[in-house]
Short mmCIF file of C-alpha atoms in Angstrom, two decimals:
data_model
loop_
_atom_site.label_atom_id
_atom_site.label_comp_id
_atom_site.label_asym_id
_atom_site.label_seq_id
_atom_site.Cartn_x
_atom_site.Cartn_y
_atom_site.Cartn_z
CA MET A 47 0.09 0.11 0.05
CA SER A 48 1.30 3.61 -0.84
CA ARG A 49 1.27 6.82 1.31
CA TYR A 50 -0.58 10.43 0.16
CA LEU A 51 -0.23 13.41 1.52
CA PHE A 52 -2.67 15.97 0.44
CA VAL A 53 -1.07 19.49 0.37
CA VAL A 54 -4.47 22.35 0.14
CA PRO A 55 -4.58 26.11 0.83
CA PRO A 56 -7.29 27.21 3.90
CA LEU A 57 -10.25 27.48 0.79
CA VAL A 58 -13.31 25.75 0.74
CA GLY A 59 -13.31 25.27 -2.92
CA HIS A 60 -9.57 23.27 -3.20
CA VAL A 61 -10.20 21.25 -0.39
CA ASN A 62 -13.97 19.48 -1.48
CA PRO A 63 -12.59 18.43 -4.61
CA VAL A 64 -9.66 16.22 -3.05
CA VAL A 65 -11.99 14.69 -0.29
CA GLY A 66 -13.41 12.36 -2.24
CA VAL A 67 -10.30 11.76 -3.69
CA ALA A 68 -8.14 10.81 -0.21
CA ALA A 69 -11.69 8.74 0.63
CA GLU A 70 -11.32 6.62 -2.05
CA LEU A 71 -7.66 5.78 -1.52
CA ALA A 72 -8.14 5.11 2.27
CA ALA A 73 -11.40 2.59 1.24
CA ARG A 74 -8.50 1.11 -0.80
CA GLY A 75 -6.22 0.61 1.95
CA HIS A 76 -3.83 2.95 1.37
CA ALA A 77 -2.37 6.02 4.17
CA THR A 78 -3.67 9.38 4.17
CA ALA A 79 -2.87 12.85 5.49
CA TRP A 80 -2.92 16.57 5.06
CA ALA A 81 -0.77 19.20 5.11
CA GLY A 82 -2.79 22.95 5.62
CA VAL A 83 -5.51 24.26 8.36
CA PRO A 84 -6.77 21.43 10.77
CA GLU A 85 -9.58 23.32 11.56
CA LEU A 86 -10.80 23.54 8.48
CA ILE A 87 -9.93 20.14 6.97
CA GLY A 88 -11.39 18.69 9.46
CA ARG A 89 -14.96 20.09 8.66
CA LEU A 90 -14.48 18.89 5.13
CA ALA A 91 -13.12 15.64 5.32
CA GLY A 92 -13.74 14.73 8.57
CA SER A 93 -12.57 14.58 12.47
CA GLU A 94 -10.76 11.30 11.44
CA ALA A 95 -8.42 13.11 8.94
CA GLU A 96 -4.68 13.34 9.95
CA VAL A 97 -3.71 16.90 9.25
CA PHE A 98 -0.03 18.20 10.11
CA ARG A 99 -0.96 21.93 10.37
CA CYS A 100 0.63 24.57 8.45
CA ALA A 101 1.57 27.63 9.85
CA VAL A 102 -1.47 30.16 7.72
CA ALA A 103 -1.91 33.54 9.37
CA LEU A 104 -5.40 33.51 7.76
CA ALA A 105 -8.67 32.40 9.52
CA PRO A 106 -9.39 29.06 7.58
CA ASP A 107 -11.73 29.87 4.31
CA ALA A 108 -10.12 33.49 5.06
CA VAL A 109 -8.23 35.83 1.82
CA PRO A 110 -6.49 38.89 2.48
CA GLU A 111 -9.60 41.91 2.55
CA ARG A 112 -9.12 43.46 -1.00
CA PRO A 113 -10.53 46.36 -3.07
CA PRO A 114 -14.22 44.99 -4.50
CA GLU A 115 -13.53 46.89 -7.57
CA LEU A 116 -10.41 45.11 -8.07
CA ARG A 117 -10.05 43.57 -11.40
CA GLY A 118 -7.97 42.55 -14.32
CA PRO A 119 -3.78 42.51 -13.28
CA ALA A 120 -4.52 44.41 -10.45
CA ALA A 121 -6.44 41.37 -9.08
CA LEU A 122 -4.28 38.71 -10.15
CA LYS A 123 -0.98 41.20 -8.62
CA PHE A 124 -3.33 41.04 -5.17
CA LEU A 125 -3.39 37.64 -5.62
CA TRP A 126 -0.25 36.63 -5.92
CA GLU A 127 1.47 39.35 -3.58
CA ASP A 128 -1.25 39.27 -0.88
CA PHE A 129 -2.07 35.79 -0.49
CA LEU A 130 -0.18 32.76 -2.83
CA VAL A 131 3.36 34.05 -2.22
CA PRO A 132 2.92 34.77 1.79
CA LEU A 133 1.34 31.23 1.86
CA ALA A 134 3.40 29.79 -0.11
CA ASP A 135 6.34 30.81 2.59
CA ALA A 136 4.20 30.18 5.56
CA MET A 137 3.34 26.81 4.68
CA ALA A 138 6.82 25.62 3.42
CA PRO A 139 8.18 24.79 6.86
CA GLY A 140 4.78 22.20 7.36
CA VAL A 141 5.21 20.22 4.35
CA ALA A 142 8.72 19.99 5.05
CA GLU A 143 7.53 18.54 8.52
CA ALA A 144 4.62 16.44 7.09
CA ILE A 145 7.07 14.90 4.68
CA GLU A 146 9.90 13.79 6.97
CA HIS A 147 7.21 12.89 9.46
CA PHE A 148 4.31 10.97 7.41
CA ARG A 149 6.81 9.73 4.68
CA PRO A 150 4.59 10.15 1.38
CA ASP A 151 5.29 7.59 -2.24
CA VAL A 152 3.52 10.82 -3.77
CA LEU A 153 1.72 14.30 -2.80
CA VAL A 154 -1.06 15.62 -4.67
CA VAL A 155 -0.85 19.62 -4.44
CA ASP A 156 -3.08 21.93 -4.71
CA GLN A 157 -2.20 24.88 -7.29
CA GLN A 158 -2.13 27.26 -5.18
CA ALA A 159 -0.67 25.84 -2.56
CA VAL A 160 2.84 26.13 -4.94
CA ALA A 161 4.69 25.29 -1.42
CA GLY A 162 4.23 21.91 -1.64
CA ALA A 163 5.17 21.53 -5.15
CA LEU A 164 8.28 23.77 -4.54
CA VAL A 165 9.32 21.23 -1.04
CA ALA A 166 8.25 17.88 -3.22
CA GLU A 167 10.48 19.43 -5.78
CA ARG A 168 13.35 19.74 -2.74
CA ALA A 169 12.94 16.14 -1.23
CA GLY A 170 12.95 14.35 -4.45
CA LEU A 171 9.24 13.09 -4.33
CA PRO A 172 7.02 13.03 -7.32
CA TRP A 173 3.84 15.41 -7.13
CA ALA A 174 0.24 15.12 -8.63
CA THR A 175 -1.58 18.99 -9.16
CA SER A 176 -4.81 18.92 -7.95
CA ALA A 177 -6.67 21.31 -10.65
CA THR A 178 -9.29 22.59 -8.65
CA THR A 179 -10.20 25.01 -11.77
CA SER A 180 -9.79 24.23 -15.17
CA ALA A 181 -8.72 28.01 -15.87
CA GLU A 182 -5.21 27.77 -15.51
CA LEU A 183 -4.75 25.29 -18.13
CA THR A 184 -6.13 27.23 -20.75
CA GLY A 185 -3.58 29.51 -21.02
CA PRO A 186 -5.32 32.62 -19.40
CA LEU A 187 -2.25 35.07 -19.40
CA ASP A 188 -1.36 34.08 -23.14
CA GLY A 189 -1.15 37.46 -25.30
CA MET A 190 -0.41 39.28 -21.97
CA PRO A 191 3.86 38.13 -22.00
CA LEU A 192 4.48 41.09 -19.18
CA VAL A 193 2.12 39.85 -16.95
CA GLU A 194 3.19 35.90 -17.23
CA GLY A 195 6.69 37.37 -17.10
CA TRP A 196 5.38 39.24 -13.96
CA VAL A 197 4.34 35.86 -12.50
CA ARG A 198 7.41 33.54 -13.81
CA ASP A 199 9.11 35.58 -11.77
CA ARG A 200 7.46 35.22 -8.45
CA LEU A 201 7.54 31.75 -9.08
CA ALA A 202 11.30 31.75 -9.32
CA GLU A 203 11.60 33.62 -5.98
CA LEU A 204 9.93 31.10 -4.55
CA ARG A 205 11.27 28.49 -5.69
CA SER A 206 14.95 30.38 -4.91
CA ARG A 207 14.02 30.37 -1.11
CA LEU A 208 12.01 27.08 -1.04
CA SER A 209 13.31 24.43 -3.34
CA GLY A 210 17.01 25.42 -2.84
CA PRO A 211 19.71 24.37 -1.07
CA ASP A 212 19.47 24.96 2.64
CA ASP A 213 21.89 27.31 3.86
CA PRO A 214 24.73 25.61 5.52
CA ASP A 215 24.72 28.40 8.35
CA GLY A 216 21.00 27.87 8.59
CA PRO A 217 18.53 25.25 10.02
CA PRO A 218 16.96 22.86 7.56
CA LEU A 219 13.39 24.27 5.89
CA ASN A 220 11.26 21.73 8.25
CA GLU A 221 12.85 23.81 11.51
CA ARG A 222 11.85 27.57 9.97
CA ALA A 223 8.58 27.44 11.98
CA THR A 224 8.30 29.36 14.78
CA ASN A 225 5.93 26.48 16.38
CA PRO A 226 6.55 23.02 14.30
CA PRO A 227 4.20 21.45 12.44
CA ARG A 228 2.58 18.33 14.46
CA ALA A 229 -0.22 16.03 13.26
CA GLU A 230 -3.77 16.55 14.07
CA GLY A 231 -6.48 14.08 14.31
CA ARG A 232 -7.01 10.42 14.40
CA ALA A 233 -3.24 9.95 14.19
CA GLY A 234 -2.38 12.26 17.08
CA ASP A 235 1.37 13.07 17.74
CA VAL A 236 3.46 10.94 15.03
CA SER A 237 6.86 13.11 15.35
CA GLU A 238 7.60 9.79 17.53
CA GLU A 239 10.83 8.36 15.92
CA ARG A 240 9.94 5.06 16.85
CA GLY A 241 6.57 5.18 15.38
CA ASN A 242 8.50 6.63 12.16
CA ASP A 243 10.50 3.63 12.34
CA ARG A 244 7.75 1.12 12.29
CA ARG A 245 5.91 2.56 9.07
CA ARG A 246 9.38 2.75 7.06
CA ARG A 247 9.84 -1.29 8.08
CA GLU A 248 5.73 -1.56 7.33
CA CYS A 249 5.93 0.32 3.94
CA GLY A 250 9.17 -1.23 2.81
CA SER A 251 10.07 1.92 2.49
CA ASP A 252 14.03 4.18 2.98
CA ASP A 253 15.59 6.90 1.96
CA ARG A 254 16.27 5.87 -1.91
CA ARG A 255 12.48 6.82 -2.60
CA HIS A 256 13.13 11.00 -1.74
CA ARG A 257 15.12 10.95 -4.28
CA VAL A 258 13.13 10.71 -7.91
CA ARG A 259 15.20 12.64 -10.22
CA ALA A 260 15.02 13.89 -13.72
CA PRO A 261 16.90 12.89 -16.69
CA GLY A 262 20.40 12.96 -15.63
CA GLY A 263 20.17 12.54 -12.58
CA GLU A 264 19.16 16.08 -11.42
CA ARG A 265 16.04 17.56 -9.47
CA ALA A 266 13.33 18.45 -12.13
CA THR A 267 14.18 22.24 -10.57
CA ASN A 268 12.90 24.16 -13.86
CA THR A 269 8.79 23.10 -14.19
CA ASP A 270 6.34 25.60 -13.19
CA PRO A 271 5.39 24.25 -9.38
CA ARG A 272 1.45 24.83 -10.88
CA PHE A 273 1.46 22.11 -13.52
CA SER A 274 3.19 18.51 -12.15
CA PRO A 275 5.73 17.17 -14.95
CA TYR A 276 4.38 13.89 -13.70
CA LEU A 277 0.48 14.33 -13.32
CA VAL A 278 -2.43 16.74 -14.02
CA LEU A 279 -6.01 15.76 -12.11
CA ALA A 280 -8.25 17.82 -13.84
CA PHE A 281 -11.55 18.15 -11.96
CA SER A 282 -13.53 18.80 -15.57
CA THR A 283 -14.06 17.14 -18.64
CA ALA A 284 -12.80 18.23 -22.07
CA GLU A 285 -16.91 18.75 -22.91
CA LEU A 286 -16.47 22.09 -20.73
CA ALA A 287 -13.10 22.97 -20.72
CA SER A 288 -12.13 22.33 -24.38
CA SER A 289 -9.49 24.39 -24.81
CA ALA A 290 -7.13 22.60 -21.72
CA THR A 291 -3.45 22.39 -22.39
CA SER A 292 -0.60 22.30 -19.66
CA ALA A 293 2.92 23.01 -19.10
CA GLY A 294 3.63 20.39 -17.49
CA GLY A 295 3.04 16.32 -17.37
CA PRO A 296 -0.27 14.44 -18.82
CA ILE A 297 -3.28 16.21 -18.17
CA ARG A 298 -5.76 13.39 -16.87
CA PHE A 299 -9.59 15.30 -17.26
CA VAL A 300 -11.32 13.04 -14.13
CA GLY A 301 -14.70 15.29 -13.76
CA PRO A 302 -16.32 16.89 -10.27
CA SER A 303 -15.01 14.90 -7.34
CA LEU A 304 -18.73 15.05 -5.20
CA ALA A 305 -18.03 13.46 -2.00
CA ALA A 306 -20.95 13.54 0.87
CA ARG A 307 -20.34 16.31 2.54
CA PRO A 308 -20.56 16.62 6.84
CA SER A 309 -24.35 17.16 7.53
CA GLY A 310 -25.08 20.47 9.75
CA THR A 311 -26.45 22.96 7.65
CA ALA A 312 -30.49 23.56 8.37
CA PHE A 313 -32.56 24.37 5.68
CA PRO A 314 -36.54 24.20 5.92
CA TRP A 315 -37.02 21.61 3.15
CA GLU A 316 -40.83 21.97 3.92
CA TRP A 317 -40.57 25.53 2.61
CA LEU A 318 -40.06 24.08 -0.79
CA ASP A 319 -43.17 24.60 -3.16
CA PRO A 320 -43.48 21.33 -6.04
CA ASP A 321 -45.52 23.71 -8.19
CA ARG A 322 -42.66 26.34 -9.12
CA ALA A 323 -39.74 25.92 -10.41
CA LEU A 324 -36.17 26.28 -7.96
CA VAL A 325 -33.38 28.67 -8.81
CA LEU A 326 -30.06 28.93 -6.86
CA VAL A 327 -28.11 32.24 -6.06
CA THR A 328 -24.69 32.00 -4.78
CA LEU A 329 -21.26 34.24 -5.18
CA GLY A 330 -19.17 31.25 -3.05
CA THR A 331 -17.43 32.09 -0.20
CA ALA A 332 -15.09 34.30 -0.52
CA ASN A 333 -16.43 37.34 -2.76
CA SER A 334 -19.25 38.36 -0.31
CA ASP A 335 -17.07 42.11 -0.42
CA ALA A 336 -18.12 42.58 -4.29
CA GLY A 337 -22.06 41.52 -4.26
CA ALA A 338 -24.27 43.70 -2.21
CA ALA A 339 -25.32 44.99 -5.49
CA PHE A 340 -25.57 42.00 -7.47
CA LEU A 341 -27.76 40.25 -4.70
CA SER A 342 -29.97 42.99 -3.86
CA HIS A 343 -30.85 43.28 -8.15
CA SER A 344 -31.22 38.88 -8.07
CA GLN A 345 -33.74 39.35 -5.21
CA THR A 346 -35.49 42.25 -6.79
CA SER A 347 -35.77 40.29 -10.40
CA LEU A 348 -37.20 37.12 -8.90
CA ARG A 349 -39.55 38.45 -6.58
CA THR A 350 -40.95 39.41 -10.17
CA ARG A 351 -41.34 35.78 -11.33
CA SER A 352 -42.53 34.33 -7.75
CA LYS A 353 -45.70 33.25 -10.01
CA ARG A 354 -43.25 30.62 -11.04
CA LEU A 355 -39.93 30.33 -9.71
CA GLN A 356 -38.90 29.80 -6.05
CA ALA A 357 -35.48 31.27 -5.03
CA VAL A 358 -32.80 30.95 -2.70
CA ILE A 359 -30.35 33.45 -2.32
CA VAL A 360 -26.50 32.18 -0.21
CA ASP A 361 -25.48 35.27 1.18
CA PRO A 362 -22.54 34.49 3.92
CA GLY A 363 -22.20 38.00 4.73
CA GLY A 364 -25.57 39.05 5.76
CA LEU A 365 -25.78 41.71 2.27
CA LEU A 366 -29.37 41.75 2.50
CA GLY A 367 -30.06 41.80 5.98
CA ALA A 368 -31.30 39.35 9.04
CA PRO A 369 -32.58 35.65 7.18
CA ALA A 370 -36.54 36.37 7.45
CA LEU A 371 -38.73 32.84 5.85
CA ASP A 372 -40.55 34.53 2.45
CA PRO A 373 -42.38 31.95 1.07
CA ASP A 374 -41.24 33.30 -2.97
CA VAL A 375 -36.87 34.39 -1.68
CA LEU A 376 -35.43 32.79 0.83
CA VAL A 377 -32.00 34.56 1.87
CA LEU A 378 -29.83 32.60 4.52
CA PRO A 379 -26.09 32.52 4.94
CA HIS A 380 -25.36 28.54 4.09
CA VAL A 381 -26.68 26.43 2.75
CA PRO A 382 -26.88 22.36 1.69
CA GLN A 383 -25.49 23.14 -1.97
CA LEU A 384 -25.37 20.13 -3.22
CA ASP A 385 -28.83 18.91 -1.99
CA LEU A 386 -30.43 21.99 -3.44
CA LEU A 387 -28.70 21.41 -6.55
CA ALA A 388 -30.44 18.21 -7.26
CA ARG A 389 -34.23 19.77 -7.23
CA ALA A 390 -32.80 23.59 -8.82
CA ALA A 391 -33.94 24.56 -12.39
CA ALA A 392 -31.23 26.48 -12.61
CA VAL A 393 -28.29 29.05 -11.09
CA VAL A 394 -26.70 31.86 -11.25
CA CYS A 395 -23.57 32.79 -10.21
CA HIS A 396 -20.07 33.99 -10.22
CA ALA A 397 -18.82 31.51 -12.26
CA GLY A 398 -16.48 29.58 -9.62
CA HIS A 399 -15.87 26.70 -10.87
CA ASN A 400 -17.07 24.40 -8.31
CA THR A 401 -20.24 26.25 -8.34
CA VAL A 402 -20.38 25.56 -12.04
CA CYS A 403 -19.24 21.94 -11.93
CA GLU A 404 -21.82 20.86 -9.36
CA ALA A 405 -25.02 22.65 -11.20
CA LEU A 406 -23.66 20.92 -14.48
CA TRP A 407 -23.28 17.30 -12.83
CA HIS A 408 -26.60 17.81 -11.87
CA GLY A 409 -27.63 18.85 -15.55
CA VAL A 410 -28.14 22.65 -14.27
CA PRO A 411 -27.92 25.26 -16.46
CA LEU A 412 -26.24 28.37 -15.23
CA VAL A 413 -26.43 32.33 -15.29
CA VAL A 414 -22.96 33.15 -14.82
CA ALA A 415 -21.44 37.00 -13.43
CA PRO A 416 -18.05 36.40 -13.09
CA ILE A 417 -16.30 38.99 -10.65
CA ARG A 418 -12.55 38.22 -10.74
CA ASP A 419 -9.45 35.63 -10.55
CA ASP A 420 -10.46 32.24 -12.93
CA GLN A 421 -14.02 33.72 -13.24
CA PRO A 422 -14.03 35.14 -16.41
CA VAL A 423 -12.56 31.98 -18.19
CA VAL A 424 -14.65 29.43 -16.41
CA ALA A 425 -17.71 31.73 -17.25
CA ALA A 426 -16.48 31.45 -21.17
CA GLN A 427 -16.39 27.62 -21.02
CA VAL A 428 -19.93 27.62 -19.79
CA VAL A 429 -20.70 29.91 -22.66
CA ALA A 430 -18.82 27.83 -25.66
CA ALA A 431 -20.27 24.73 -24.05
CA GLY A 432 -23.58 26.17 -24.61
CA THR A 433 -24.52 25.22 -20.53
CA GLY A 434 -25.81 29.10 -19.74
CA VAL A 435 -25.79 33.36 -20.35
CA ARG A 436 -22.64 35.14 -19.26
CA LEU A 437 -23.61 38.90 -17.45
CA ARG A 438 -21.21 41.88 -16.71
CA PHE A 439 -20.79 41.46 -13.16
CA GLY A 440 -20.58 45.18 -12.46
CA ARG A 441 -23.46 46.13 -15.64
CA THR A 442 -26.12 43.72 -14.11
CA THR A 443 -29.85 44.92 -13.38
CA ALA A 444 -32.63 43.53 -12.83
CA GLU A 445 -33.73 43.32 -15.52
CA ARG A 446 -30.79 42.34 -17.36
CA LEU A 447 -30.74 38.95 -14.50
CA GLY A 448 -34.34 38.51 -15.52
CA GLN A 449 -33.96 38.21 -19.47
CA ALA A 450 -30.76 35.62 -18.79
CA LEU A 451 -32.65 33.54 -16.23
CA ASP A 452 -35.66 33.69 -18.71
CA ALA A 453 -33.78 32.24 -21.37
CA VAL A 454 -32.01 29.42 -19.78
CA LEU A 455 -35.19 28.48 -17.99
CA ASP A 456 -37.73 28.85 -21.35
CA ASP A 457 -35.23 27.39 -24.28
CA PRO A 458 -34.74 23.77 -23.72
CA ALA A 459 -31.06 23.70 -25.33
CA TYR A 460 -29.41 25.15 -22.38
CA ARG A 461 -30.93 22.61 -19.86
CA ALA A 462 -29.90 20.07 -22.68
CA ALA A 463 -26.12 21.14 -23.16
CA ALA A 464 -25.91 21.14 -18.94
CA GLN A 465 -27.00 17.85 -19.25
CA ARG A 466 -24.44 16.67 -21.83
CA VAL A 467 -21.63 17.85 -19.98
CA GLY A 468 -23.18 16.18 -16.89
CA ALA A 469 -23.31 13.13 -19.02
CA SER A 470 -19.43 13.61 -19.40
CA PHE A 471 -17.96 14.50 -15.79
CA ARG A 472 -20.07 11.03 -14.34
CA ALA A 473 -18.85 9.37 -17.36
CA ALA A 474 -15.10 10.62 -16.43
CA GLY A 475 -14.76 8.50 -12.99
CA GLY A 476 -14.59 11.35 -10.68
CA ALA A 477 -12.81 10.32 -7.49
CA THR A 478 -12.29 7.04 -8.65
CA ALA A 479 -10.88 7.93 -11.57
CA ALA A 480 -8.20 10.11 -9.65
CA ALA A 481 -7.26 7.50 -7.22
CA ASP A 482 -6.66 5.19 -10.08
CA HIS A 483 -4.13 7.85 -11.58
CA LEU A 484 -2.38 8.35 -8.55
CA GLU A 485 -2.27 4.46 -7.59
CA ARG A 486 -0.55 4.39 -10.98
CA LEU A 487 1.97 7.34 -10.12
CA ALA A 488 2.85 5.68 -6.49
CA VAL A 489 3.35 2.24 -8.35
CA GLU A 490 5.94 3.84 -11.10
CA ARG A 491 7.28 6.64 -9.16
CA PRO A 492 8.86 7.70 -12.30
CA LEU A 493 12.36 8.57 -12.69
CA THR A 494 11.56 11.14 -15.97
CA PRO A 495 8.75 13.36 -15.10
CA GLY A 496 6.03 12.68 -17.20
CA SER A 497 6.29 9.58 -18.06
CA SER A 498 3.94 8.40 -16.10
CA GLN A 499 1.00 6.89 -18.03
#
């Protein structure tokens, strides 16, 4: 059996897709552990998850506050300078400690947790990229060479700090944290050396598995850490992300991984009216700062259609006031999204990759209004696939939103396209297919990046 370490940022949308993959691997008898924020991972993956704490300053699922009007290259610059780079620096010691004590065969690294790739590179371990959004696989910066060069400079600086040789006069990477991480969860403290020795003997492992090398015997240090040279797991399919390419190893489209999520979000199911179509409106967990006007327009538009529609609006920031049990438009801070999608006729959202894929999995057409980051790319995929209508977020009015909603509800072509993409998702295999690819990578432990098939 093999050992897999999942390295994830403190973001719900980046943890949820791999929860099912970890569960599938565990069900096959493999050992799994996590490097990240235990409070968030435990809530999503279950209290039994073994988690190595990374010293992340942010609260779970929090990003630095940024001006709502920030868009385009300015938003990208903010994302890297104020979130991704500090996150990598903060996570690196915890990832190194997790590798030392858990001794994985393979790391599964989220694209936004680049510390995992760089520390794996340093240790000579193979890693797989978890592409929880397909946007990075479509060359979003093509045609913007200056912006792309600026990002590559940031990555090069990170590599020099996190993947280069240790300072001979300083401590190794896994000792640079102020508070060295310890495993949390069912396994408790796994730093006891005797426990490590026992696991090494049971797995038949030794230090050789930490010396995977590229051609010529050198570590593969010229790769983009967002794209593993061994394996890229894309939680989508070509039917949606038709233009996806990889700067690293082979892309394996596995479709969404929709694992059962811990219950705990109450919902008044008796409120649903079986004679009216249900519309779900959500801007995700990280966009409440920008959504007041959009949610208000949504509320107005949906009320005018209350004879044939009911709507649930997700409002985690309380922008629409205190929740009230309205017979037509229900506003709640949190909802059981997958359960609602199984009943929904349409979704209005920000084109977040997880929300889009979860809606299409259920064959539900979309109205998308991208705000920033990967969302414009995902919105373009929605339109190209014929599964929805796109609005300009900053120029959305109640009338425009209502017209778009009428289109996806009244034109059966949108639902047919959504069902077609959903069928491709289910055929791709999800967590089962992802686990198959990871098992193959662990068994082969390729000496040449990209040679794993």
